[in-house]
């Protein structure tokens, strides 16, 4: 069966092209798109979790530093048009995915989740959990209950982040 959503496509437009070697232009010292970001500085500035801070944003990538307290996590959701990946920078995080897949990741681990798979991410450790998330704009999120633990809520069914 072909559904409307499976026929839909997403396109992006890259309107600003470099014409040759160019010195970087930085619009803001606080980001996104600072030349150099120290994670420890962001953590100190943001204060107690939960929080998220956009680090890099352009036409093809949205990179976000996300902090979760013990027991905290995301709202389970899936993406229609991009695969998402993360690098864990601290703590112990658990990913619950569509299809009965559950695993834990710790500092320096890289996690990749293909489009369509619901991902419910929770801090299952006792320390602050930090992860760097890489998504693609416009990064539409579609809420869906977690297949593993059943978590759901009454928040928006779709959102852009
Ligand atoms: Zn996601």
JSON list of C-alpha atoms and ligand atoms in Angstrom, two decimals:
[
{"chain": "A", "resi": 1, "resn": "UNK", "atom": "CA", "xyz": [0.00, 0.00, 0.00]},
{"chain": "A", "resi": 2, "resn": "UNK", "atom": "CA", "xyz": [1.28, 3.43, -0.88]},
{"chain": "A", "resi": 3, "resn": "UNK", "atom": "CA", "xyz": [0.31, 6.17, 1.49]},
{"chain": "A", "resi": 4, "resn": "UNK", "atom": "CA", "xyz": [0.47, 9.89, 0.96]},
{"chain": "A", "resi": 5, "resn": "UNK", "atom": "CA", "xyz": [3.34, 10.20, 3.42]},
{"chain": "A", "resi": 6, "resn": "UNK", "atom": "CA", "xyz": [5.45, 7.55, 1.72]},
{"chain": "A", "resi": 7, "resn": "UNK", "atom": "CA", "xyz": [5.20, 9.43, -1.58]},
{"chain": "A", "resi": 8, "resn": "UNK", "atom": "CA", "xyz": [6.07, 12.77, -0.08]},
{"chain": "A", "resi": 9, "resn": "UNK", "atom": "CA", "xyz": [9.56, 14.13, -0.47]},
{"chain": "A", "resi": 10, "resn": "UNK", "atom": "CA", "xyz": [11.58, 16.71, 1.41]},
{"chain": "A", "resi": 11, "resn": "UNK", "atom": "CA", "xyz": [13.82, 19.15, -0.39]},
{"chain": "A", "resi": 12, "resn": "UNK", "atom": "CA", "xyz": [16.30, 21.64, 0.94]},
{"chain": "A", "resi": 13, "resn": "UNK", "atom": "CA", "xyz": [17.64, 24.81, -0.63]},
{"chain": "A", "resi": 14, "resn": "UNK", "atom": "CA", "xyz": [21.20, 25.93, -0.09]},
{"chain": "A", "resi": 15, "resn": "UNK", "atom": "CA", "xyz": [21.01, 29.60, -1.00]},
{"chain": "A", "resi": 16, "resn": "UNK", "atom": "CA", "xyz": [24.29, 30.79, 0.47]},
{"chain": "A", "resi": 17, "resn": "UNK", "atom": "CA", "xyz": [27.23, 29.27, -1.38]},
{"chain": "A", "resi": 18, "resn": "UNK", "atom": "CA", "xyz": [30.89, 30.01, -0.83]},
{"chain": "A", "resi": 19, "resn": "UNK", "atom": "CA", "xyz": [32.65, 31.02, -4.02]},
{"chain": "A", "resi": 20, "resn": "UNK", "atom": "CA", "xyz": [36.13, 30.12, -2.78]},
{"chain": "A", "resi": 21, "resn": "UNK", "atom": "CA", "xyz": [38.29, 30.06, 0.33]},
{"chain": "A", "resi": 22, "resn": "UNK", "atom": "CA", "xyz": [36.65, 32.42, 2.78]},
{"chain": "A", "resi": 23, "resn": "UNK", "atom": "CA", "xyz": [37.47, 33.47, 6.32]},
{"chain": "A", "resi": 24, "resn": "UNK", "atom": "CA", "xyz": [34.72, 32.43, 8.68]},
{"chain": "A", "resi": 25, "resn": "UNK", "atom": "CA", "xyz": [32.11, 34.99, 9.65]},
{"chain": "A", "resi": 26, "resn": "UNK", "atom": "CA", "xyz": [30.76, 34.37, 13.12]},
{"chain": "A", "resi": 27, "resn": "UNK", "atom": "CA", "xyz": [27.54, 36.13, 13.92]},
{"chain": "A", "resi": 28, "resn": "UNK", "atom": "CA", "xyz": [27.37, 35.36, 17.62]},
{"chain": "A", "resi": 29, "resn": "UNK", "atom": "CA", "xyz": [29.89, 34.50, 20.28]},
{"chain": "A", "resi": 30, "resn": "UNK", "atom": "CA", "xyz": [27.29, 32.46, 22.15]},
{"chain": "A", "resi": 31, "resn": "UNK", "atom": "CA", "xyz": [26.15, 30.39, 19.22]},
{"chain": "A", "resi": 32, "resn": "UNK", "atom": "CA", "xyz": [24.86, 28.64, 17.42]},
{"chain": "A", "resi": 33, "resn": "UNK", "atom": "CA", "xyz": [27.82, 28.32, 15.08]},
{"chain": "A", "resi": 34, "resn": "UNK", "atom": "CA", "xyz": [30.63, 29.46, 17.32]},
{"chain": "A", "resi": 35, "resn": "UNK", "atom": "CA", "xyz": [34.00, 28.38, 15.98]},
{"chain": "A", "resi": 36, "resn": "UNK", "atom": "CA", "xyz": [34.89, 26.64, 19.23]},
{"chain": "A", "resi": 37, "resn": "UNK", "atom": "CA", "xyz": [32.51, 25.41, 21.90]},
{"chain": "A", "resi": 38, "resn": "UNK", "atom": "CA", "xyz": [33.71, 24.07, 25.21]},
{"chain": "A", "resi": 39, "resn": "UNK", "atom": "CA", "xyz": [31.14, 21.63, 26.54]},
{"chain": "A", "resi": 40, "resn": "UNK", "atom": "CA", "xyz": [32.14, 22.38, 30.13]},
{"chain": "A", "resi": 41, "resn": "UNK", "atom": "CA", "xyz": [31.43, 26.08, 29.56]},
{"chain": "A", "resi": 42, "resn": "UNK", "atom": "CA", "xyz": [27.97, 25.32, 28.17]},
{"chain": "A", "resi": 43, "resn": "UNK", "atom": "CA", "xyz": [27.21, 23.05, 31.12]},
{"chain": "A", "resi": 44, "resn": "UNK", "atom": "CA", "xyz": [28.31, 25.74, 33.59]},
{"chain": "A", "resi": 45, "resn": "UNK", "atom": "CA", "xyz": [26.25, 28.40, 31.82]},
{"chain": "A", "resi": 46, "resn": "UNK", "atom": "CA", "xyz": [23.07, 26.38, 31.42]},
{"chain": "A", "resi": 47, "resn": "UNK", "atom": "CA", "xyz": [22.78, 25.27, 35.03]},
{"chain": "A", "resi": 48, "resn": "UNK", "atom": "CA", "xyz": [20.75, 22.35, 36.34]},
{"chain": "A", "resi": 49, "resn": "UNK", "atom": "CA", "xyz": [19.20, 19.95, 33.78]},
{"chain": "A", "resi": 50, "resn": "UNK", "atom": "CA", "xyz": [17.02, 19.40, 31.89]},
{"chain": "A", "resi": 51, "resn": "UNK", "atom": "CA", "xyz": [18.13, 21.74, 29.13]},
{"chain": "A", "resi": 52, "resn": "UNK", "atom": "CA", "xyz": [19.23, 21.77, 25.51]},
{"chain": "A", "resi": 53, "resn": "UNK", "atom": "CA", "xyz": [21.46, 24.19, 23.65]},
{"chain": "A", "resi": 54, "resn": "UNK", "atom": "CA", "xyz": [21.72, 24.49, 19.88]},
{"chain": "A", "resi": 55, "resn": "UNK", "atom": "CA", "xyz": [25.41, 24.36, 18.98]},
{"chain": "A", "resi": 56, "resn": "UNK", "atom": "CA", "xyz": [25.41, 24.24, 15.16]},
{"chain": "A", "resi": 57, "resn": "UNK", "atom": "CA", "xyz": [22.64, 25.07, 12.71]},
{"chain": "A", "resi": 58, "resn": "UNK", "atom": "CA", "xyz": [22.68, 25.31, 8.94]},
{"chain": "A", "resi": 59, "resn": "UNK", "atom": "CA", "xyz": [20.61, 24.10, 6.01]},
{"chain": "A", "resi": 60, "resn": "UNK", "atom": "CA", "xyz": [21.58, 20.45, 6.54]},
{"chain": "A", "resi": 61, "resn": "UNK", "atom": "CA", "xyz": [22.34, 19.96, 10.21]},
{"chain": "A", "resi": 62, "resn": "UNK", "atom": "CA", "xyz": [21.07, 20.82, 13.63]},
{"chain": "A", "resi": 63, "resn": "UNK", "atom": "CA", "xyz": [23.49, 19.93, 16.39]},
{"chain": "A", "resi": 64, "resn": "UNK", "atom": "CA", "xyz": [22.20, 20.20, 19.93]},
{"chain": "A", "resi": 65, "resn": "UNK", "atom": "CA", "xyz": [23.79, 19.55, 23.30]},
{"chain": "A", "resi": 66, "resn": "UNK", "atom": "CA", "xyz": [21.20, 17.95, 25.56]},
{"chain": "A", "resi": 67, "resn": "UNK", "atom": "CA", "xyz": [21.44, 17.47, 29.33]},
{"chain": "A", "resi": 68, "resn": "UNK", "atom": "CA", "xyz": [19.15, 15.12, 31.23]},
{"chain": "A", "resi": 69, "resn": "UNK", "atom": "CA", "xyz": [19.00, 14.59, 34.99]},
{"chain": "A", "resi": 70, "resn": "UNK", "atom": "CA", "xyz": [18.81, 11.05, 36.40]},
{"chain": "A", "resi": 71, "resn": "UNK", "atom": "CA", "xyz": [15.41, 9.67, 35.44]},
{"chain": "A", "resi": 72, "resn": "UNK", "atom": "CA", "xyz": [14.95, 12.36, 32.78]},
{"chain": "A", "resi": 73, "resn": "UNK", "atom": "CA", "xyz": [14.69, 11.89, 29.05]},
{"chain": "A", "resi": 74, "resn": "UNK", "atom": "CA", "xyz": [12.95, 12.81, 25.84]},
{"chain": "A", "resi": 75, "resn": "UNK", "atom": "CA", "xyz": [9.39, 12.42, 24.65]},
{"chain": "A", "resi": 76, "resn": "UNK", "atom": "CA", "xyz": [9.31, 9.26, 22.49]},
{"chain": "A", "resi": 77, "resn": "UNK", "atom": "CA", "xyz": [9.03, 10.23, 18.83]},
{"chain": "A", "resi": 78, "resn": "UNK", "atom": "CA", "xyz": [10.09, 9.36, 15.29]},
{"chain": "A", "resi": 79, "resn": "UNK", "atom": "CA", "xyz": [11.26, 11.28, 12.22]},
{"chain": "A", "resi": 80, "resn": "UNK", "atom": "CA", "xyz": [9.88, 11.03, 8.71]},
{"chain": "A", "resi": 81, "resn": "UNK", "atom": "CA", "xyz": [12.77, 12.28, 6.60]},
{"chain": "A", "resi": 82, "resn": "UNK", "atom": "CA", "xyz": [16.07, 11.96, 8.42]},
{"chain": "A", "resi": 83, "resn": "UNK", "atom": "CA", "xyz": [18.16, 9.57, 10.46]},
{"chain": "A", "resi": 84, "resn": "UNK", "atom": "CA", "xyz": [19.34, 10.95, 13.77]},
{"chain": "A", "resi": 85, "resn": "UNK", "atom": "CA", "xyz": [22.54, 10.26, 15.63]},
{"chain": "A", "resi": 86, "resn": "UNK", "atom": "CA", "xyz": [24.11, 11.17, 18.93]},
{"chain": "A", "resi": 87, "resn": "UNK", "atom": "CA", "xyz": [27.43, 11.11, 20.68]},
{"chain": "A", "resi": 88, "resn": "UNK", "atom": "CA", "xyz": [27.18, 10.46, 24.40]},
{"chain": "A", "resi": 89, "resn": "UNK", "atom": "CA", "xyz": [29.42, 12.83, 26.34]},
{"chain": "A", "resi": 90, "resn": "UNK", "atom": "CA", "xyz": [28.56, 11.73, 29.86]},
{"chain": "A", "resi": 91, "resn": "UNK", "atom": "CA", "xyz": [26.30, 9.60, 32.01]},
{"chain": "A", "resi": 92, "resn": "UNK", "atom": "CA", "xyz": [24.39, 6.46, 31.09]},
{"chain": "A", "resi": 93, "resn": "UNK", "atom": "CA", "xyz": [21.56, 6.73, 28.59]},
{"chain": "A", "resi": 94, "resn": "UNK", "atom": "CA", "xyz": [19.13, 4.06, 27.47]},
{"chain": "A", "resi": 95, "resn": "UNK", "atom": "CA", "xyz": [17.56, 4.00, 24.02]},
{"chain": "A", "resi": 96, "resn": "UNK", "atom": "CA", "xyz": [14.27, 2.15, 23.58]},
{"chain": "A", "resi": 97, "resn": "UNK", "atom": "CA", "xyz": [13.47, 1.69, 19.89]},
{"chain": "A", "resi": 98, "resn": "UNK", "atom": "CA", "xyz": [10.67, 0.33, 17.77]},
{"chain": "A", "resi": 99, "resn": "UNK", "atom": "CA", "xyz": [11.12, -3.40, 17.24]},
{"chain": "A", "resi": 100, "resn": "UNK", "atom": "CA", "xyz": [12.00, -4.44, 20.77]},
{"chain": "A", "resi": 101, "resn": "UNK", "atom": "CA", "xyz": [15.48, -2.95, 20.72]},
{"chain": "A", "resi": 102, "resn": "UNK", "atom": "CA", "xyz": [16.84, -1.57, 23.99]},
{"chain": "A", "resi": 103, "resn": "UNK", "atom": "CA", "xyz": [20.44, -0.67, 24.71]},
{"chain": "A", "resi": 104, "resn": "UNK", "atom": "CA", "xyz": [22.52, 1.56, 26.92]},
{"chain": "A", "resi": 105, "resn": "UNK", "atom": "CA", "xyz": [25.24, 3.95, 25.88]},
{"chain": "A", "resi": 106, "resn": "UNK", "atom": "CA", "xyz": [27.86, 5.79, 27.89]},
{"chain": "A", "resi": 107, "resn": "UNK", "atom": "CA", "xyz": [30.55, 8.42, 27.33]},
{"chain": "A", "resi": 108, "resn": "UNK", "atom": "CA", "xyz": [32.19, 8.29, 23.89]},
{"chain": "A", "resi": 109, "resn": "UNK", "atom": "CA", "xyz": [29.52, 5.98, 22.45]},
{"chain": "A", "resi": 110, "resn": "UNK", "atom": "CA", "xyz": [27.86, 6.87, 19.16]},
{"chain": "A", "resi": 111, "resn": "UNK", "atom": "CA", "xyz": [24.21, 5.97, 18.56]},
{"chain": "A", "resi": 112, "resn": "UNK", "atom": "CA", "xyz": [22.41, 6.05, 15.21]},
{"chain": "A", "resi": 113, "resn": "UNK", "atom": "CA", "xyz": [18.66, 5.66, 14.74]},
{"chain": "A", "resi": 114, "resn": "UNK", "atom": "CA", "xyz": [17.15, 5.47, 11.24]},
{"chain": "A", "resi": 115, "resn": "UNK", "atom": "CA", "xyz": [14.10, 7.45, 10.24]},
{"chain": "A", "resi": 116, "resn": "UNK", "atom": "CA", "xyz": [10.83, 5.87, 11.30]},
{"chain": "A", "resi": 117, "resn": "UNK", "atom": "CA", "xyz": [12.10, 4.24, 14.48]},
{"chain": "A", "resi": 118, "resn": "UNK", "atom": "CA", "xyz": [10.53, 5.63, 17.64]},
{"chain": "A", "resi": 119, "resn": "UNK", "atom": "CA", "xyz": [13.27, 6.53, 20.07]},
{"chain": "A", "resi": 120, "resn": "UNK", "atom": "CA", "xyz": [12.72, 6.97, 23.79]},
{"chain": "A", "resi": 121, "resn": "UNK", "atom": "CA", "xyz": [15.91, 8.12, 25.45]},
{"chain": "A", "resi": 122, "resn": "UNK", "atom": "CA", "xyz": [16.29, 8.11, 29.24]},
{"chain": "A", "resi": 123, "resn": "UNK", "atom": "CA", "xyz": [19.04, 8.81, 31.71]},
{"chain": "A", "resi": 124, "resn": "UNK", "atom": "CA", "xyz": [19.19, 5.53, 33.62]},
{"chain": "A", "resi": 125, "resn": "UNK", "atom": "CA", "xyz": [22.30, 6.45, 35.58]},
{"chain": "A", "resi": 126, "resn": "UNK", "atom": "CA", "xyz": [22.85, 8.48, 38.72]},
{"chain": "A", "resi": 127, "resn": "UNK", "atom": "CA", "xyz": [24.81, 11.34, 37.13]},
{"chain": "A", "resi": 128, "resn": "UNK", "atom": "CA", "xyz": [24.00, 14.10, 34.65]},
{"chain": "A", "resi": 129, "resn": "UNK", "atom": "CA", "xyz": [23.70, 12.63, 31.15]},
{"chain": "A", "resi": 130, "resn": "UNK", "atom": "CA", "xyz": [25.01, 14.65, 28.23]},
{"chain": "A", "resi": 131, "resn": "UNK", "atom": "CA", "xyz": [24.52, 13.85, 24.57]},
{"chain": "A", "resi": 132, "resn": "UNK", "atom": "CA", "xyz": [25.24, 15.72, 21.36]},
{"chain": "A", "resi": 133, "resn": "UNK", "atom": "CA", "xyz": [22.35, 15.21, 18.95]},
{"chain": "A", "resi": 134, "resn": "UNK", "atom": "CA", "xyz": [22.68, 15.61, 15.18]},
{"chain": "A", "resi": 135, "resn": "UNK", "atom": "CA", "xyz": [19.43, 16.11, 13.27]},
{"chain": "A", "resi": 136, "resn": "UNK", "atom": "CA", "xyz": [18.48, 17.65, 9.94]},
{"chain": "A", "resi": 137, "resn": "UNK", "atom": "CA", "xyz": [16.25, 20.68, 9.57]},
{"chain": "A", "resi": 138, "resn": "UNK", "atom": "CA", "xyz": [13.41, 21.31, 9.71]},
{"chain": "A", "resi": 139, "resn": "UNK", "atom": "CA", "xyz": [13.51, 18.34, 12.11]},
{"chain": "A", "resi": 140, "resn": "UNK", "atom": "CA", "xyz": [9.85, 17.54, 12.42]},
{"chain": "A", "resi": 141, "resn": "UNK", "atom": "CA", "xyz": [9.14, 15.24, 15.37]},
{"chain": "A", "resi": 142, "resn": "UNK", "atom": "CA", "xyz": [6.15, 12.89, 15.49]},
{"chain": "A", "resi": 143, "resn": "UNK", "atom": "CA", "xyz": [5.17, 11.77, 18.98]},
{"chain": "A", "resi": 144, "resn": "UNK", "atom": "CA", "xyz": [4.44, 8.10, 19.48]},
{"chain": "A", "resi": 145, "resn": "UNK", "atom": "CA", "xyz": [4.13, 6.03, 22.64]},
{"chain": "A", "resi": 146, "resn": "UNK", "atom": "CA", "xyz": [7.23, 4.06, 23.58]},
{"chain": "A", "resi": 147, "resn": "UNK", "atom": "CA", "xyz": [6.74, 0.48, 22.41]},
{"chain": "A", "resi": 148, "resn": "UNK", "atom": "CA", "xyz": [8.93, -0.81, 25.25]},
{"chain": "A", "resi": 149, "resn": "UNK", "atom": "CA", "xyz": [7.75, 1.03, 28.35]},
{"chain": "A", "resi": 150, "resn": "UNK", "atom": "CA", "xyz": [4.45, 2.48, 27.12]},
{"chain": "A", "resi": 151, "resn": "UNK", "atom": "CA", "xyz": [5.42, 6.04, 27.98]},
{"chain": "A", "resi": 152, "resn": "UNK", "atom": "CA", "xyz": [3.18, 8.64, 26.42]},
{"chain": "A", "resi": 153, "resn": "UNK", "atom": "CA", "xyz": [1.92, 12.08, 27.33]},
{"chain": "A", "resi": 154, "resn": "UNK", "atom": "CA", "xyz": [-0.60, 14.69, 26.31]},
{"chain": "A", "resi": 155, "resn": "UNK", "atom": "CA", "xyz": [1.92, 17.04, 24.67]},
{"chain": "A", "resi": 156, "resn": "UNK", "atom": "CA", "xyz": [1.85, 18.06, 21.02]},
{"chain": "A", "resi": 157, "resn": "UNK", "atom": "CA", "xyz": [1.66, 15.21, 18.49]},
{"chain": "A", "resi": 158, "resn": "UNK", "atom": "CA", "xyz": [3.99, 17.00, 16.06]},
{"chain": "A", "resi": 159, "resn": "UNK", "atom": "CA", "xyz": [6.63, 19.60, 16.69]},
{"chain": "A", "resi": 160, "resn": "UNK", "atom": "CA", "xyz": [9.64, 21.13, 15.04]},
{"chain": "A", "resi": 161, "resn": "UNK", "atom": "CA", "xyz": [12.85, 21.31, 17.04]},
{"chain": "B", "resi": 1, "resn": "LIG", "atom": "ZN1", "xyz": [14.59, 12.30, 17.48]}
]
